[in-house]
Coordinates of C-alpha atoms in Angstrom, one line a residue:
M1 CA -5.6 80.6 24.3
F2 CA -7.7 82.5 21.5
D3 CA -9.1 84.9 24.1
R4 CA -5.6 85.7 25.3
A5 CA -4.4 86.3 21.9
F6 CA -7.0 88.7 21.0
L7 CA -6.9 90.2 24.0
S8 CA -3.1 90.6 24.2
I9 CA -3.3 92.3 20.6
L10 CA -5.9 95.0 21.7
R11 CA -4.5 95.6 25.3
N12 CA -0.8 96.3 23.9
K13 CA -1.9 98.3 20.8
K14 CA 1.2 100.0 20.3
R15 CA 3.3 96.8 20.1
S16 CA 0.4 95.7 17.8
L17 CA 0.3 98.4 15.4
L18 CA 4.4 98.2 14.9
L19 CA 4.3 94.8 14.1
F20 CA 0.9 95.6 11.7
L21 CA 3.0 98.8 10.2
I22 CA 5.9 96.7 9.1
I23 CA 4.0 93.9 7.6
F24 CA 1.7 96.0 6.0
I25 CA 4.5 98.1 4.5
L26 CA 6.6 94.8 3.0
G27 CA 3.2 94.0 1.8
C28 CA 2.3 97.2 -0.1
L29 CA 5.9 97.0 -1.7
L30 CA 5.7 93.4 -2.6
T31 CA 2.5 93.7 -4.1
S32 CA 3.3 97.1 -6.0
S33 CA 6.7 95.3 -7.3
I34 CA 5.3 92.3 -8.3
I35 CA 2.7 94.2 -10.5
I36 CA 5.1 96.5 -11.9
Y37 CA 7.7 93.7 -12.8
K38 CA 4.8 91.9 -14.6
S39 CA 3.7 94.8 -16.3
T40 CA 6.6 95.9 -17.5
K41 CA 8.0 92.3 -18.7
K42 CA 5.0 91.8 -20.2
I43 CA 5.9 95.1 -22.2
E44 CA 8.8 94.3 -23.2
N45 CA 7.6 90.9 -24.7
E46 CA 5.0 92.9 -27.0
I47 CA 7.3 95.2 -28.2
R48 CA 9.8 92.6 -29.1
N49 CA 6.9 90.4 -30.5
K50 CA 5.9 93.6 -32.6
L51 CA 9.4 94.6 -33.5
G52 CA 10.1 90.8 -34.5
V53 CA 13.8 89.4 -34.0
S54 CA 15.8 90.5 -36.9
A55 CA 18.9 91.5 -38.2
T56 CA 20.9 93.3 -41.0
L57 CA 24.2 94.4 -41.8
I58 CA 25.7 98.1 -42.0
I59 CA 28.5 100.0 -42.7
D60 CA 30.6 100.6 -39.6
N61 CA 31.7 104.2 -40.6
D62 CA 33.5 104.9 -37.0
L63 CA 35.9 102.0 -38.3
I64 CA 36.4 103.4 -41.4
E65 CA 37.0 106.8 -40.1
K66 CA 39.8 105.1 -37.6
E67 CA 41.3 103.0 -40.6
I68 CA 41.6 105.9 -42.6
K69 CA 43.1 108.0 -39.9
E70 CA 45.6 105.1 -39.4
E71 CA 46.3 104.8 -43.4
I72 CA 45.1 101.1 -43.2
F73 CA 42.0 101.8 -45.2
D74 CA 41.2 99.3 -47.8
S75 CA 38.2 99.5 -50.1
K76 CA 37.7 95.9 -51.1
K77 CA 36.3 95.7 -47.1
Q78 CA 33.4 97.8 -48.0
T79 CA 32.1 95.0 -50.3
L80 CA 29.8 93.1 -49.1
S81 CA 29.7 89.4 -51.1
T82 CA 27.0 87.2 -51.4
D83 CA 29.2 84.1 -50.2
L84 CA 29.8 86.3 -46.8
V85 CA 26.2 86.8 -46.7
E86 CA 25.1 83.2 -47.4
E87 CA 27.6 82.2 -44.4
I88 CA 26.1 84.2 -41.9
G89 CA 22.1 83.5 -43.3
N90 CA 23.0 79.7 -43.4
S91 CA 23.8 79.6 -39.4
S92 CA 22.1 77.6 -37.3
Y93 CA 20.3 80.6 -35.8
V94 CA 18.7 82.1 -38.5
E95 CA 15.4 80.4 -39.5
R96 CA 15.5 82.3 -42.7
F97 CA 17.1 84.8 -44.6
E98 CA 17.0 87.4 -47.7
Y99 CA 19.8 89.1 -49.3
N100 CA 18.8 91.6 -52.1
I101 CA 20.9 92.6 -55.1
M102 CA 19.5 96.4 -56.0
G103 CA 19.4 98.3 -59.0
T104 CA 17.9 101.6 -60.1
V105 CA 16.7 102.9 -63.4
N106 CA 15.5 105.9 -65.2
P107 CA 12.4 105.1 -67.4
T108 CA 11.9 107.3 -70.2
E109 CA 8.2 106.4 -70.8
F110 CA 6.8 105.6 -67.3
E111 CA 5.5 107.6 -65.2
I112 CA 7.2 107.2 -61.3
V113 CA 4.9 107.4 -58.5
N114 CA 5.6 111.0 -56.5
D115 CA 4.5 110.4 -52.7
S116 CA 6.7 113.1 -51.8
D117 CA 7.3 116.8 -52.4
D118 CA 10.5 116.0 -54.3
D119 CA 9.9 116.3 -57.8
R120 CA 13.4 115.1 -58.8
N121 CA 12.9 111.7 -58.0
K122 CA 12.4 110.3 -61.3
S123 CA 14.0 106.3 -60.3
L124 CA 12.5 103.0 -60.6
F125 CA 14.6 100.9 -57.7
F126 CA 15.0 96.9 -58.4
H127 CA 15.0 95.0 -55.4
G128 CA 16.6 91.3 -55.9
V129 CA 15.2 88.6 -53.7
N130 CA 16.5 84.6 -53.0
D131 CA 13.0 83.6 -51.4
P132 CA 10.0 83.6 -53.3
N133 CA 8.3 84.3 -50.0
L134 CA 9.1 87.7 -49.9
L135 CA 10.3 88.8 -46.1
D136 CA 8.5 92.3 -46.9
I137 CA 5.2 90.6 -46.8
E138 CA 5.9 88.9 -44.0
N139 CA 7.0 91.8 -42.0
K140 CA 4.2 93.6 -43.2
K141 CA 5.7 96.3 -45.1
I142 CA 3.8 95.0 -48.1
K143 CA 0.9 93.2 -49.0
L144 CA 0.3 91.4 -52.1
S145 CA -3.2 92.5 -53.8
K146 CA -3.2 91.0 -57.0
G147 CA -1.3 88.2 -58.7
R148 CA 1.3 86.0 -57.1
L149 CA 4.5 85.8 -56.0
L150 CA 7.6 84.8 -57.7
S151 CA 8.0 80.9 -58.1
E152 CA 11.3 78.7 -57.2
N153 CA 12.0 78.5 -60.9
E154 CA 11.5 82.5 -61.1
I155 CA 13.9 83.2 -58.5
Q156 CA 16.7 80.7 -59.7
S157 CA 16.2 82.1 -63.4
S158 CA 17.3 85.7 -64.9
E159 CA 14.0 86.1 -66.7
G160 CA 12.3 89.8 -65.9
N161 CA 9.4 88.5 -63.9
G162 CA 8.3 91.0 -61.5
I163 CA 5.8 92.1 -59.1
I164 CA 4.8 96.1 -58.9
S165 CA 2.9 98.4 -56.8
N166 CA -0.7 99.1 -57.5
Q167 CA 0.2 102.9 -57.5
F168 CA 2.5 102.3 -60.3
A169 CA 0.1 100.0 -61.8
E170 CA -2.7 102.3 -61.9
I171 CA -0.8 105.7 -63.2
N172 CA 0.7 103.1 -66.2
N173 CA -2.2 101.3 -66.5
I174 CA -0.5 98.1 -66.2
K175 CA -2.3 94.8 -65.5
I176 CA -1.3 91.2 -64.2
N177 CA 0.4 89.2 -66.8
D178 CA 1.4 92.3 -69.3
R179 CA 4.9 92.3 -70.7
I180 CA 6.1 95.8 -70.7
T181 CA 9.3 97.1 -71.6
L182 CA 11.4 99.4 -69.5
Q183 CA 13.6 101.8 -71.2
T184 CA 16.4 103.3 -69.5
Q185 CA 18.7 106.2 -70.4
I186 CA 22.6 105.9 -69.6
K187 CA 24.5 109.3 -70.0
Q188 CA 28.0 110.2 -70.6
I189 CA 29.7 112.4 -67.8
G190 CA 31.9 115.3 -67.8
M191 CA 31.7 116.0 -71.4
D192 CA 30.8 119.3 -73.3
T193 CA 28.8 117.1 -75.5
I194 CA 26.9 114.7 -73.6
K195 CA 26.0 111.2 -75.3
A196 CA 23.5 108.8 -74.2
D197 CA 22.9 104.9 -74.8
Y198 CA 19.9 103.2 -73.8
L199 CA 19.2 100.0 -72.5
E200 CA 15.7 97.9 -72.8
I201 CA 14.5 95.8 -70.1
P202 CA 11.5 93.5 -70.9
I203 CA 9.3 92.5 -68.1
K204 CA 6.4 90.3 -66.9
V205 CA 4.0 91.6 -64.1
V206 CA 3.3 88.5 -62.4
G207 CA 2.0 90.1 -59.0
I208 CA 0.8 93.9 -57.6
F209 CA 1.7 94.4 -54.0
S210 CA -0.1 97.5 -52.0
L211 CA 0.9 99.5 -48.8
D212 CA -2.8 99.5 -47.4
N213 CA -1.9 97.9 -44.2
L214 CA 0.2 100.9 -43.5
S215 CA -1.6 103.4 -41.7
E216 CA -1.7 107.3 -43.2
G217 CA 0.2 108.4 -39.7
S218 CA 3.1 105.5 -40.6
K219 CA 2.9 106.6 -44.2
K220 CA 3.4 110.2 -42.9
K221 CA 6.2 109.6 -40.7
N222 CA 7.9 107.5 -43.4
R223 CA 7.4 109.4 -46.5
E224 CA 10.9 108.6 -47.7
I225 CA 10.5 104.7 -47.3
S226 CA 6.7 104.9 -48.7
S227 CA 8.0 107.0 -51.7
E228 CA 10.8 104.3 -52.4
Q229 CA 8.7 101.3 -51.7
L230 CA 5.9 102.5 -54.4
N231 CA 8.5 102.8 -56.9
T232 CA 10.0 99.3 -56.7
I233 CA 10.0 96.0 -58.2
Y234 CA 10.8 93.1 -57.2
F235 CA 12.6 90.7 -59.2
S236 CA 15.1 87.6 -58.5
N237 CA 18.7 88.7 -57.8
N238 CA 20.0 87.0 -60.8
F239 CA 17.7 89.3 -62.9
V240 CA 18.5 92.1 -61.2
K241 CA 22.1 91.3 -61.3
K242 CA 22.2 90.8 -65.0
I243 CA 20.8 94.3 -65.5
N244 CA 23.3 96.2 -63.6
I245 CA 25.7 94.2 -65.3
Q246 CA 24.4 95.2 -68.6
Q247 CA 24.2 98.9 -67.5
N248 CA 28.1 98.8 -66.3
K249 CA 29.2 97.5 -70.0
I250 CA 27.1 100.4 -71.2
F251 CA 28.1 103.3 -69.2
N252 CA 32.1 101.8 -69.1
D253 CA 31.6 102.2 -72.7
L254 CA 30.4 105.7 -72.5
N255 CA 32.9 106.8 -69.9
P256 CA 36.1 104.8 -70.7
G257 CA 38.4 104.5 -67.2
F258 CA 36.1 105.4 -64.9
Y259 CA 36.3 102.3 -63.1
T260 CA 39.7 102.2 -61.5
N261 CA 40.9 100.4 -58.8
D262 CA 42.7 101.7 -55.6
D263 CA 46.3 101.9 -57.0
G264 CA 44.6 104.3 -59.9
S265 CA 44.4 101.6 -62.7
I266 CA 41.8 101.0 -64.6
M267 CA 39.0 97.8 -63.8
S268 CA 39.0 95.1 -66.1
A269 CA 35.7 94.2 -67.9
T270 CA 35.6 91.4 -65.2
D271 CA 36.2 93.3 -62.2
I272 CA 33.2 95.9 -63.5
E273 CA 31.2 92.8 -63.9
D274 CA 31.5 92.1 -60.1
L275 CA 30.5 95.6 -58.9
I276 CA 27.5 94.4 -57.7
N277 CA 24.9 96.4 -55.1
I278 CA 24.0 94.1 -52.3
G279 CA 21.3 96.1 -51.2
M280 CA 19.8 95.1 -47.8
P281 CA 20.4 91.3 -46.2
I282 CA 17.2 90.5 -43.9
F283 CA 18.3 87.8 -41.4
K284 CA 15.1 86.2 -39.2
I285 CA 16.2 84.8 -36.1
K286 CA 14.5 81.6 -34.9
N287 CA 13.9 83.4 -31.5
Y288 CA 15.1 86.1 -29.3
D289 CA 17.1 83.8 -27.3
N290 CA 19.2 83.1 -30.8
L291 CA 19.8 86.6 -31.2
Q292 CA 22.8 87.4 -29.2
P293 CA 24.6 84.1 -30.0
F294 CA 24.0 85.1 -33.6
V295 CA 25.5 88.6 -33.2
E296 CA 28.5 87.2 -31.6
F297 CA 28.7 84.7 -34.3
S298 CA 28.4 87.6 -37.0
N299 CA 30.6 89.8 -35.5
N300 CA 33.3 86.9 -35.7
K301 CA 32.4 86.6 -39.7
L302 CA 32.4 90.2 -40.2
K303 CA 36.0 90.6 -38.8
N304 CA 37.7 91.6 -41.8
S305 CA 35.1 93.9 -43.2
Y306 CA 33.5 97.3 -42.5
F307 CA 30.1 96.1 -42.0
K308 CA 28.4 95.3 -38.9
I309 CA 25.2 93.9 -37.5
L310 CA 22.0 95.8 -36.6
T311 CA 19.2 94.4 -34.9
T312 CA 16.0 94.8 -34.0
D313 CA 16.9 94.7 -30.4
N314 CA 18.5 98.0 -31.1
Q315 CA 15.2 99.6 -31.9
F316 CA 14.1 98.0 -28.6
Q317 CA 17.0 99.3 -26.6
K318 CA 16.1 103.0 -27.8
I319 CA 12.4 103.3 -26.7
G320 CA 12.3 100.4 -24.1
S321 CA 15.8 100.8 -22.1
N322 CA 13.6 102.6 -19.3
I323 CA 11.3 99.8 -19.4
T324 CA 13.9 97.2 -18.8
S325 CA 15.6 99.2 -16.0
I326 CA 12.3 99.4 -14.1
N327 CA 11.7 95.9 -14.6
T328 CA 15.2 95.2 -13.1
I329 CA 14.5 97.3 -10.1
S330 CA 11.2 95.9 -9.4
K331 CA 12.7 92.5 -9.4
Y332 CA 14.9 93.8 -6.9
I333 CA 12.8 95.0 -4.5
I334 CA 11.1 91.7 -4.8
V335 CA 13.9 89.9 -3.5
G336 CA 14.7 92.8 -1.0
S337 CA 11.6 92.5 0.3
F338 CA 11.6 88.7 1.2
I339 CA 14.6 89.5 2.4
S340 CA 13.8 92.0 4.7
C341 CA 10.4 90.3 5.8
F342 CA 12.9 87.2 7.1
T343 CA 15.5 90.0 9.1
I344 CA 12.7 92.5 10.4
I345 CA 10.2 90.2 11.2
G346 CA 12.5 87.7 13.3
L347 CA 14.0 91.0 14.9
I348 CA 10.7 92.1 15.9
V349 CA 9.7 88.7 17.2
L350 CA 13.0 88.2 19.4
L351 CA 12.0 91.8 21.0
I352 CA 8.5 91.2 21.3
I353 CA 9.5 88.0 23.6
K354 CA 12.1 89.7 25.7
Y355 CA 9.6 92.5 26.4
R356 CA 6.9 89.8 27.5
T357 CA 9.4 87.6 29.1
K358 CA 7.5 87.8 32.3
E359 CA 4.3 87.4 31.3
I360 CA 5.1 84.0 29.6
A361 CA 7.1 83.0 33.1
I362 CA 4.1 83.8 34.9
L363 CA 1.9 81.9 32.4
L364 CA 4.2 78.8 32.7
A365 CA 4.4 79.2 36.5
L366 CA 0.6 79.2 36.8
G367 CA 0.9 75.6 35.1
E368 CA 0.1 76.6 31.4
Q369 CA 1.5 74.3 28.7
K370 CA 4.6 75.7 27.0
K371 CA 2.9 74.5 23.6
L372 CA -0.2 77.0 24.3
V373 CA 2.2 79.6 25.1
F374 CA 4.0 79.1 22.1
I375 CA 0.5 79.0 19.9
Q376 CA -1.0 82.1 21.4
L377 CA 2.3 84.3 20.7
L378 CA 1.9 82.3 17.0
L379 CA -1.7 83.2 16.8
E380 CA -1.4 86.8 17.7
I381 CA 1.5 87.1 14.6
L382 CA -0.6 85.5 12.4
I383 CA -3.9 87.9 13.1
I384 CA -2.0 91.0 12.5
T385 CA -0.2 89.3 9.7
F386 CA -3.4 88.4 8.0
I387 CA -5.2 91.8 8.1
A388 CA -1.8 93.7 7.3
L389 CA -1.5 91.5 4.0
N390 CA -5.0 92.1 2.8
I391 CA -5.2 95.6 3.4
S392 CA -1.2 95.9 2.1
V393 CA -2.3 94.2 -1.4
L394 CA -5.3 96.6 -1.4
T395 CA -3.2 99.6 -1.1
G396 CA -0.4 98.3 -3.4
T397 CA -2.4 98.1 -6.2
I398 CA -3.3 102.0 -5.9
V399 CA 0.5 102.7 -4.9
E400 CA 1.5 100.9 -7.7
K401 CA -0.4 103.2 -10.3
N402 CA 0.7 106.1 -8.9
I403 CA 4.2 104.5 -9.2
S404 CA 4.3 103.7 -12.7
K405 CA 2.4 106.5 -13.9
F406 CA 5.5 108.7 -12.4
L407 CA 8.4 106.2 -13.9
L408 CA 6.8 105.9 -17.3
I409 CA 6.4 109.3 -17.9
D410 CA 9.2 109.7 -16.2
S411 CA 11.1 107.6 -19.0
K412 CA 9.4 109.2 -22.0
D413 CA 10.9 112.2 -21.0
Q414 CA 14.6 111.1 -20.5
T415 CA 14.1 109.4 -23.6
T416 CA 12.7 112.5 -25.6
E417 CA 15.4 114.6 -23.8
I418 CA 18.1 112.3 -25.5
N419 CA 16.5 112.2 -28.6
S420 CA 16.2 115.8 -28.9
S421 CA 20.1 116.6 -27.8
N422 CA 21.0 114.0 -31.0
N423 CA 18.6 115.7 -33.7
E424 CA 15.6 113.8 -32.4
D425 CA 17.0 110.8 -33.2
S426 CA 20.1 108.7 -31.7
F427 CA 20.5 106.7 -35.0
N428 CA 21.9 107.9 -38.0
T429 CA 20.2 108.3 -41.3
E430 CA 21.2 104.6 -42.5
E431 CA 20.8 102.8 -39.3
K432 CA 17.1 104.7 -38.7
Y433 CA 15.8 103.6 -42.6
K434 CA 17.2 100.0 -42.2
L435 CA 15.9 99.5 -38.5
D436 CA 12.3 100.9 -40.1
K437 CA 12.7 98.4 -42.7
I438 CA 13.5 95.1 -41.0
S439 CA 11.0 95.8 -38.0
K440 CA 7.7 94.4 -38.3
T441 CA 6.1 97.6 -37.2
I442 CA 7.0 101.2 -35.7
I443 CA 6.8 102.2 -32.0
Y444 CA 7.3 105.4 -30.2
E445 CA 8.0 106.3 -26.7
K446 CA 4.3 107.6 -26.4
N447 CA 3.2 103.9 -27.0
L448 CA 4.8 103.0 -23.9
T449 CA 2.0 104.0 -21.8
E450 CA -0.8 102.7 -23.8
L451 CA 1.0 99.1 -23.5
Y452 CA 1.3 99.4 -19.9
V453 CA -1.8 97.7 -18.4
S454 CA -1.7 96.9 -14.4
N455 CA -3.2 94.0 -13.4
L456 CA -3.1 91.6 -10.6
S457 CA -4.4 88.2 -10.9
I458 CA -5.8 85.7 -8.1
M459 CA -2.8 83.7 -8.2
D460 CA -0.6 86.9 -7.7
Y461 CA -2.7 87.7 -4.7
F462 CA -2.6 84.2 -3.1
F463 CA 1.2 84.3 -3.8
I464 CA 1.9 87.6 -1.8
I465 CA -0.3 86.3 0.9
I466 CA 1.0 83.0 1.1
S467 CA 4.7 83.5 0.6
L468 CA 5.0 86.1 3.0
S469 CA 2.6 84.1 5.7
L470 CA 5.2 81.2 5.4
I471 CA 8.3 83.4 5.9
I472 CA 6.5 84.9 8.7
I473 CA 5.3 81.9 10.3
V474 CA 9.1 80.3 9.9
V475 CA 10.6 83.1 11.3
S476 CA 8.1 83.3 14.2
I477 CA 8.3 79.6 15.1
L478 CA 12.7 80.0 14.9
S479 CA 12.2 82.7 17.4
L480 CA 9.6 81.4 19.8
T481 CA 11.4 78.1 20.3
R482 CA 12.7 80.0 23.1
V483 CA 9.6 79.2 25.0
F484 CA 10.7 75.6 24.9
T485 CA 14.1 75.9 26.0
T486 CA 13.6 78.0 29.0
Q487 CA 12.8 77.3 32.4
P488 CA 9.9 79.7 34.2
K489 CA 12.3 80.3 37.2
N490 CA 14.9 81.3 35.1
L491 CA 12.4 83.8 33.2
L492 CA 10.9 85.2 36.4
F493 CA 14.4 86.3 37.7
L494 CA 15.5 87.9 34.8

């Protein structure tokens, strides 16, 4: 039986080679697809882990333009309330959130850190927070180098305890626990004789942060963000709100009638106090599975506003959409390989039996047992299968390297072309700025080839060999059952 199986393979070279080539191609295709699928899935996970799972709110300019054309624009819908932010932040999908009341002052006696080529920037930015554990530290935007973070009591208070950058501290000779007074000038506008008033802001420095965790390349690429960050002071939201109210009151006294409602009427003092600038709320989502439900929940809450959700997944879609496409294609190829194996091998085995009908009939007529003829035919298929699959796995790893290299370079070129046609970015300035703020790190298209590592584990090897072998065995057994159901005399007269 064993001798006949080997002799049959050697004597019928064309038939054996045909079966070998088909199994080899299917095995090679399956191997390369599995490696590409696993590798691209790993890239997806790495990118998402590097970016984090966070979200923020941005102005929906398209909706505003639409409602202006339809003459139904409502300026009140442009105001982001703390109640709305807290309602979204307290959803079950959010692990924690931070919203910031923002303020700007122009100090008269302190030097501003100039990390850009623009000498016009003379402002300090007040960054209010509602959580002692700063998300900017967690997202590795800044690093606490000296002192401490704000306490829970300081977050709830309106005292001027703040955290400054090490560069601002150095050029102004400020140390931990120093008490300083920022004096900002507020001017009258639109008059020949300009009047001005001053607001003194007492501050206690409790912490100093640095941007040392950013590479020089990242700093250079994000000079605008870096420069603003160096001139940022972190306070409690209540403190920044208090300073904003004081500044608005002084400005209104110098410029009466400047603040007006949509109908042209002058705003009341209470309405002016409500002009709070909520900078950029950041929502840290529990995990990626919660992201889409969070977006749907938030969009429902934002129906009556001019805001929309922007997530780190938007950044992933920009740089990783082609990786996702490659991953999906490889998944379909894997499924297709199994289906093809089942179908094609079944047809070939049936053709082999039909071609060898008389040979089978002669063996049975000479008294050979049907089960031994069955085993002989099955052995021929298994021997060819074993050799073809082992060679195909080795060849598949080589093919995969060339295919993946071509696909990654092609996807990078496509992305570059898309970016070039959109002024090198598919996001507007606000979206890009906010994505860089909420993402843990910055990833570019060129990093995809660095992240891609093809790998075939021993488990993958056994999976390919065993799974395809089982399919071929099952198909062969189903096809070879004809040996048991046919009589020799019927076969001889065919």
